[in-house]
Every structure is written in structure tokens, then in C-alpha cells.
Amino acid sequence: MWTIAGEGIHPIDRKSETSSIPISEIKPPSKVVIPLSQHIGAPCESLVKIGDLVKKYQKVGEAKGFVSSPVHSPVSGKVVAIGRFPHPSGNQSNSIVIESDGKDELIDSLKENSNYLNADPKDLKGIILGAGIVGMGGATFPTHVKLSPPQEKKITAVILNGAECEPFLTSDDRLMVEKSMEVIEGMKILMHIMGVRDGYIGIENDKPGAIKAINQSATGTNIKVISLEKKYPQGAEKQLIKSVTGKEVPSGGLPMDVGIVVQNVGTAAAVYNAVRYGVPLVERIVTVTGNGINRRGNFRIPVGTLLEHVIAECGGLAGEPGKILFGGPMMGIAQYSMLVPILKGTSGILIIPKGDVVLEDFRACIRCGRCVQACPIRLLPNMYSILGEAGKPKDAEEYHVLDCIECGCCTYVCPSRRPIVQQIRYIKAEMRKAKSKVA
């Protein structure tokens, strides 16, 4: 069986609560809040002002740096505010607020291109940049940047990540079941851009419907579907490369260092729709789940839709919420406001009722080694935790802390309930501060 090198974990995933629910629409929002930063890299700059009328798919924020990505309006309507609004990251972010006119009037420049596989790769990358496509697995790295490695980095294969190992989430699963053709055609475009012959799609073996659908759509191509052992974090980028190809990304390195480009299956589908139909990234599939919501499911939701609207469309909260996460329970981000918007990288909304949230103080490390055993890349999380608590972040560097992917396996298995991931983030933040002072 294809699987990750380290131990990993097998958390209760509860995917069965939504995995068989087809993708559906929610009532369009009357207002969207579009952050100018929905990606890794420089925020884009507003192209509109208050009072402007915009059409659906119109670019409203322009990328000014190479590592950046533009944003577009998912509705037609009027710009009613530009300013700082709540952002899922926990801060406030410069955003454009658009009131919908309910007409969904489209831009005039939409044009279909059915001959996309004969297009110049440079032109295709320009389309992907212009469409504002970023990694939709949650990393939100601008896709056009990933597709532009330095010339000395020879790429030999593209891998699509369909593992979706995070518990509770099933949005990628449903995408592969229902839109397998879009995923495969998007993969062909990515392979054409990179000039490679071989493509792989890694899918955990708890998704038989997705494996079947993708296999059928990939028939007659050089795209191979790899059935992966169900294990967390099977979908982490470097672990996926190791599982699929046997290649190990070196410490501090990137996938391109071993000749690989990895994209999410949702990203591939977005690439196809941008290249074939000229449609920018203005919506995504989101799993809404947990005991704290009245109606679970997989929904196609416009980017910029507020959390409060999504919850209302899902029948409201089931009691008092204890925690609301964007993403899954292992790597998701807790939300502090119902006014945060859905972003391009929002794969799920997990709502945990207050009665299910257990809060307890963490205790001293007992040196049991469970975190070391669980670490998928064989690091020493116990040392990071101890050094972080002692306020000695510099000492963690010799233990390769920057290779940590913050998957949360260590925190999950720790019997002392130590906040190891938070301590690792503290160490990394202190190291960045020290580095910036030197620079």
C-alpha cells in the first residue's frame, strides 16, 4: 500500500456524515466581503471605488507583485465600502464590500476556448494568473507561481492531491465524484504547461467513488490514479510526493527540488474552468459539518459570502457553539466573528457545540515519546514543546523545527495535552523576528 514514511495517526474522521451528500447551492448572498489578501504573498490593490457598479467575474483587485493574485466579484452590484473588515486569519484585512443587485450580470469578455491543449504554455499561465487561481487545498499559494519554477529545476511529473486526509472534510471527495472530467482536463492543462508526460492523482482508499470516477475520466491518458492508505497527514505535500513517487524532498527544500509540482484537485478544476471558459475563481465547494449545525452538506459558495449567511442557509446553529473552525479539526483556524467571509482556501466549516468542547490546562511533558512516534517526518516535537515553553526558540533550530508542517499529530496524541503546534508556531515566529532584525 502507498503511504507516508512516518507513523502518522488515524483520528476518527466522521466523513460519512457528508461524504454521500451531493454538492448543492445555497441562496446567493445579498452582500459579499472580498478581502484583498486571500493568498500567500503580497495583497492585491483595489481597482474600484465606493459607488462603482461591477459585474459578475469583474476583476476588482489587481496583483502588484509576482507572488500575489487578483480577486474578482462573484456577483453584479454596487461597491458600498472599502476598508478593514474581519478576516478568517484572526486579523482585520483590507476588503471590498459589494451589495448584490440579484441580476448576476456577467462581464462581456467571457469566451470559450475548446482548443486549450494546443495553446502556448505561457499564455495558459497568463490566464491562470488573471483568473486569480491559488492553491485550493488551503495553502493558497498562487498557482501561476508554482507553475513557474527556475529553468534549472527540471520538472518530470505533476501530482494532484486528492487525499483529503483532514477529518470531517469531504469537499474534494464530492468534487472528484461529481466533476471528475473537470479535474482530469485541468490536470492535462497543468501537464501541458509543465511539459511533462507523467501525471499522478493521489486519493486515500476511503474514497472508492472518487477513485472510480477519476479512473474512468483518466482512461486513455498518462494520468495514473494512486490509491493511498487512509492515514493522517497523507495529503501533506512532501508526504504525498514520498508516497506516490518514493522521492524525498530534502530538508528546507521544495517539491521542485525533486522535479515535482503538486496541485490540489480543486485547483485543477478551477484551472480548467478558467482556461476553457474564462471563468475566474469566485466560488468553491465547502463542507459544512459538525454537531453544531442543523444541516450538514457540501455546498458551492461564492467567495466573500459571510459565515453568518452560510449558517443561516444551513438551518442555523444547533445550540450554542463552542468552537467554529475554517478547515478541519487538525489544521483548521478558529473563528472569532460571524462576519468573516469564505475565502478561496476555505475547504470546510466545522461547528462544534459548546458541550463537546473540552478545555483543560496542559501539564508537564512526561517524555513518553508518543509525539515523536506520531510525527510523519520523524522530527522531535517534544523538544520543540519544551524549548518553546522555556522561551528558547533559537535552540530549536538545531532540531530542524522549520521542517515541521504543523499537521497537529503531536498535539493530538499528547497525553499531557500540551499545545505543541502553538509552541512550534511561537518558535517559528520568533525565528522570523530574529532573522528580520539581522537583515
PDB file of N, CA and C in Angstrom, residues 362-402:
ATOM      1  N   PHE A 362      -2.728  22.380  30.202  1.00  0.00           N
ATOM      2  CA  PHE A 362      -1.732  21.386  29.818  1.00  0.00           C
ATOM      3  C   PHE A 362      -0.772  21.118  30.971  1.00  0.00           C
ATOM      4  N   ARG A 363      -0.149  19.964  30.918  1.00  0.00           N
ATOM      5  CA  ARG A 363       0.712  19.523  32.008  1.00  0.00           C
ATOM      6  C   ARG A 363       2.148  19.334  31.510  1.00  0.00           C
ATOM      7  N   ALA A 364       3.035  18.985  32.427  1.00  0.00           N
ATOM      8  CA  ALA A 364       4.444  18.820  32.072  1.00  0.00           C
ATOM      9  C   ALA A 364       4.633  17.638  31.130  1.00  0.00           C
ATOM     10  N   CYS A 365       5.618  17.752  30.259  1.00  0.00           N
ATOM     11  CA  CYS A 365       5.963  16.654  29.347  1.00  0.00           C
ATOM     12  C   CYS A 365       6.476  15.469  30.171  1.00  0.00           C
ATOM     13  N   ILE A 366       5.948  14.292  29.891  1.00  0.00           N
ATOM     14  CA  ILE A 366       6.350  13.101  30.650  1.00  0.00           C
ATOM     15  C   ILE A 366       7.333  12.229  29.854  1.00  0.00           C
ATOM     16  N   ARG A 367       7.833  12.760  28.737  1.00  0.00           N
ATOM     17  CA  ARG A 367       8.829  12.051  27.906  1.00  0.00           C
ATOM     18  C   ARG A 367       8.334  10.681  27.446  1.00  0.00           C
ATOM     19  N   CYS A 368       7.083  10.578  27.111  1.00  0.00           N
ATOM     20  CA  CYS A 368       6.541   9.288  26.684  1.00  0.00           C
ATOM     21  C   CYS A 368       6.938   8.955  25.245  1.00  0.00           C
ATOM     22  N   GLY A 369       7.235  10.003  24.447  1.00  0.00           N
ATOM     23  CA  GLY A 369       7.680   9.784  23.070  1.00  0.00           C
ATOM     24  C   GLY A 369       6.564   9.573  22.065  1.00  0.00           C
ATOM     25  N   ARG A 370       5.318   9.705  22.488  1.00  0.00           N
ATOM     26  CA  ARG A 370       4.224   9.464  21.534  1.00  0.00           C
ATOM     27  C   ARG A 370       4.249  10.481  20.396  1.00  0.00           C
ATOM     28  N   CYS A 371       4.592  11.723  20.709  1.00  0.00           N
ATOM     29  CA  CYS A 371       4.629  12.751  19.659  1.00  0.00           C
ATOM     30  C   CYS A 371       5.725  12.434  18.640  1.00  0.00           C
ATOM     31  N   VAL A 372       6.840  11.906  19.097  1.00  0.00           N
ATOM     32  CA  VAL A 372       7.931  11.544  18.198  1.00  0.00           C
ATOM     33  C   VAL A 372       7.495  10.390  17.294  1.00  0.00           C
ATOM     34  N   GLN A 373       6.803   9.434  17.883  1.00  0.00           N
ATOM     35  CA  GLN A 373       6.332   8.286  17.111  1.00  0.00           C
ATOM     36  C   GLN A 373       5.295   8.697  16.067  1.00  0.00           C
ATOM     37  N   ALA A 374       4.460   9.666  16.413  1.00  0.00           N
ATOM     38  CA  ALA A 374       3.383  10.072  15.502  1.00  0.00           C
ATOM     39  C   ALA A 374       3.875  11.002  14.400  1.00  0.00           C
ATOM     40  N   CYS A 375       4.968  11.708  14.621  1.00  0.00           N
ATOM     41  CA  CYS A 375       5.426  12.717  13.651  1.00  0.00           C
ATOM     42  C   CYS A 375       5.655  12.075  12.282  1.00  0.00           C
ATOM     43  N   PRO A 376       4.972  12.571  11.235  1.00  0.00           N
ATOM     44  CA  PRO A 376       5.091  11.943   9.912  1.00  0.00           C
ATOM     45  C   PRO A 376       6.439  12.165   9.250  1.00  0.00           C
ATOM     46  N   ILE A 377       7.212  13.152   9.744  1.00  0.00           N
ATOM     47  CA  ILE A 377       8.525  13.362   9.136  1.00  0.00           C
ATOM     48  C   ILE A 377       9.658  13.151  10.138  1.00  0.00           C
ATOM     49  N   ARG A 378       9.313  12.477  11.214  1.00  0.00           N
ATOM     50  CA  ARG A 378      10.314  11.982  12.163  1.00  0.00           C
ATOM     51  C   ARG A 378      11.150  13.090  12.790  1.00  0.00           C
ATOM     52  N   LEU A 379      10.467  14.100  13.249  1.00  0.00           N
ATOM     53  CA  LEU A 379      11.105  15.176  13.991  1.00  0.00           C
ATOM     54  C   LEU A 379      10.965  14.892  15.492  1.00  0.00           C
ATOM     55  N   LEU A 380      11.351  15.879  16.302  1.00  0.00           N
ATOM     56  CA  LEU A 380      11.287  15.733  17.758  1.00  0.00           C
ATOM     57  C   LEU A 380      10.364  16.812  18.339  1.00  0.00           C
ATOM     58  N   PRO A 381       9.063  16.647  18.189  1.00  0.00           N
ATOM     59  CA  PRO A 381       8.132  17.667  18.691  1.00  0.00           C
ATOM     60  C   PRO A 381       8.255  17.896  20.195  1.00  0.00           C
ATOM     61  N   ASN A 382       8.658  16.870  20.939  1.00  0.00           N
ATOM     62  CA  ASN A 382       8.805  17.035  22.388  1.00  0.00           C
ATOM     63  C   ASN A 382       9.834  18.111  22.707  1.00  0.00           C
ATOM     64  N   MET A 383      10.911  18.163  21.941  1.00  0.00           N
ATOM     65  CA  MET A 383      11.939  19.177  22.175  1.00  0.00           C
ATOM     66  C   MET A 383      11.422  20.571  21.836  1.00  0.00           C
ATOM     67  N   TYR A 384      10.653  20.684  20.758  1.00  0.00           N
ATOM     68  CA  TYR A 384      10.095  21.998  20.403  1.00  0.00           C
ATOM     69  C   TYR A 384       9.190  22.493  21.530  1.00  0.00           C
ATOM     70  N   SER A 385       8.397  21.586  22.062  1.00  0.00           N
ATOM     71  CA  SER A 385       7.467  21.955  23.123  1.00  0.00           C
ATOM     72  C   SER A 385       8.211  22.431  24.371  1.00  0.00           C
ATOM     73  N   ILE A 386       9.223  21.683  24.749  1.00  0.00           N
ATOM     74  CA  ILE A 386       9.988  22.038  25.953  1.00  0.00           C
ATOM     75  C   ILE A 386      10.738  23.356  25.757  1.00  0.00           C
ATOM     76  N   LEU A 387      11.377  23.507  24.595  1.00  0.00           N
ATOM     77  CA  LEU A 387      12.136  24.729  24.337  1.00  0.00           C
ATOM     78  C   LEU A 387      11.222  25.938  24.153  1.00  0.00           C
ATOM     79  N   GLY A 388      10.059  25.704  23.552  1.00  0.00           N
ATOM     80  CA  GLY A 388       9.110  26.804  23.397  1.00  0.00           C
ATOM     81  C   GLY A 388       8.596  27.275  24.739  1.00  0.00           C
ATOM     82  N   GLU A 389       8.274  26.338  25.603  1.00  0.00           N
ATOM     83  CA  GLU A 389       7.781  26.688  26.936  1.00  0.00           C
ATOM     84  C   GLU A 389       8.867  27.399  27.752  1.00  0.00           C
ATOM     85  N   ALA A 390      10.123  27.021  27.519  1.00  0.00           N
ATOM     86  CA  ALA A 390      11.237  27.626  28.254  1.00  0.00           C
ATOM     87  C   ALA A 390      11.668  28.964  27.654  1.00  0.00           C
ATOM     88  N   GLY A 391      11.040  29.345  26.543  1.00  0.00           N
ATOM     89  CA  GLY A 391      11.418  30.615  25.918  1.00  0.00           C
ATOM     90  C   GLY A 391      12.781  30.568  25.261  1.00  0.00           C
ATOM     91  N   LYS A 392      13.134  29.417  24.665  1.00  0.00           N
ATOM     92  CA  LYS A 392      14.424  29.267  23.997  1.00  0.00           C
ATOM     93  C   LYS A 392      14.228  28.856  22.530  1.00  0.00           C
ATOM     94  N   PRO A 393      13.578  29.706  21.759  1.00  0.00           N
ATOM     95  CA  PRO A 393      13.290  29.331  20.365  1.00  0.00           C
ATOM     96  C   PRO A 393      14.537  29.096  19.532  1.00  0.00           C
ATOM     97  N   LYS A 394      15.618  29.831  19.816  1.00  0.00           N
ATOM     98  CA  LYS A 394      16.825  29.672  18.997  1.00  0.00           C
ATOM     99  C   LYS A 394      17.388  28.257  19.096  1.00  0.00           C
ATOM    100  N   ASP A 395      17.249  27.668  20.293  1.00  0.00           N
ATOM    101  CA  ASP A 395      17.803  26.328  20.491  1.00  0.00           C
ATOM    102  C   ASP A 395      17.059  25.267  19.679  1.00  0.00           C
ATOM    103  N   ALA A 396      15.849  25.589  19.226  1.00  0.00           N
ATOM    104  CA  ALA A 396      15.063  24.612  18.463  1.00  0.00           C
ATOM    105  C   ALA A 396      15.555  24.456  17.036  1.00  0.00           C
ATOM    106  N   GLU A 397      16.346  25.422  16.580  1.00  0.00           N
ATOM    107  CA  GLU A 397      16.787  25.409  15.183  1.00  0.00           C
ATOM    108  C   GLU A 397      17.607  24.154  14.871  1.00  0.00           C
ATOM    109  N   GLU A 398      18.432  23.734  15.822  1.00  0.00           N
ATOM    110  CA  GLU A 398      19.280  22.572  15.547  1.00  0.00           C
ATOM    111  C   GLU A 398      18.468  21.288  15.440  1.00  0.00           C
ATOM    112  N   TYR A 399      17.197  21.333  15.844  1.00  0.00           N
ATOM    113  CA  TYR A 399      16.317  20.158  15.723  1.00  0.00           C
ATOM    114  C   TYR A 399      15.431  20.241  14.470  1.00  0.00           C
ATOM    115  N   HIS A 400      15.807  21.115  13.538  1.00  0.00           N
ATOM    116  CA  HIS A 400      15.119  21.220  12.238  1.00  0.00           C
ATOM    117  C   HIS A 400      13.641  21.596  12.393  1.00  0.00           C
ATOM    118  N   VAL A 401      13.345  22.535  13.265  1.00  0.00           N
ATOM    119  CA  VAL A 401      11.952  22.903  13.503  1.00  0.00           C
ATOM    120  C   VAL A 401      11.275  23.455  12.257  1.00  0.00           C
ATOM    121  N   LEU A 402      12.064  24.062  11.356  1.00  0.00           N
ATOM    122  CA  LEU A 402      11.450  24.642  10.153  1.00  0.00           C
ATOM    123  C   LEU A 402      10.925  23.571   9.196  1.00  0.00           C
TER     124      LEU A 402
END
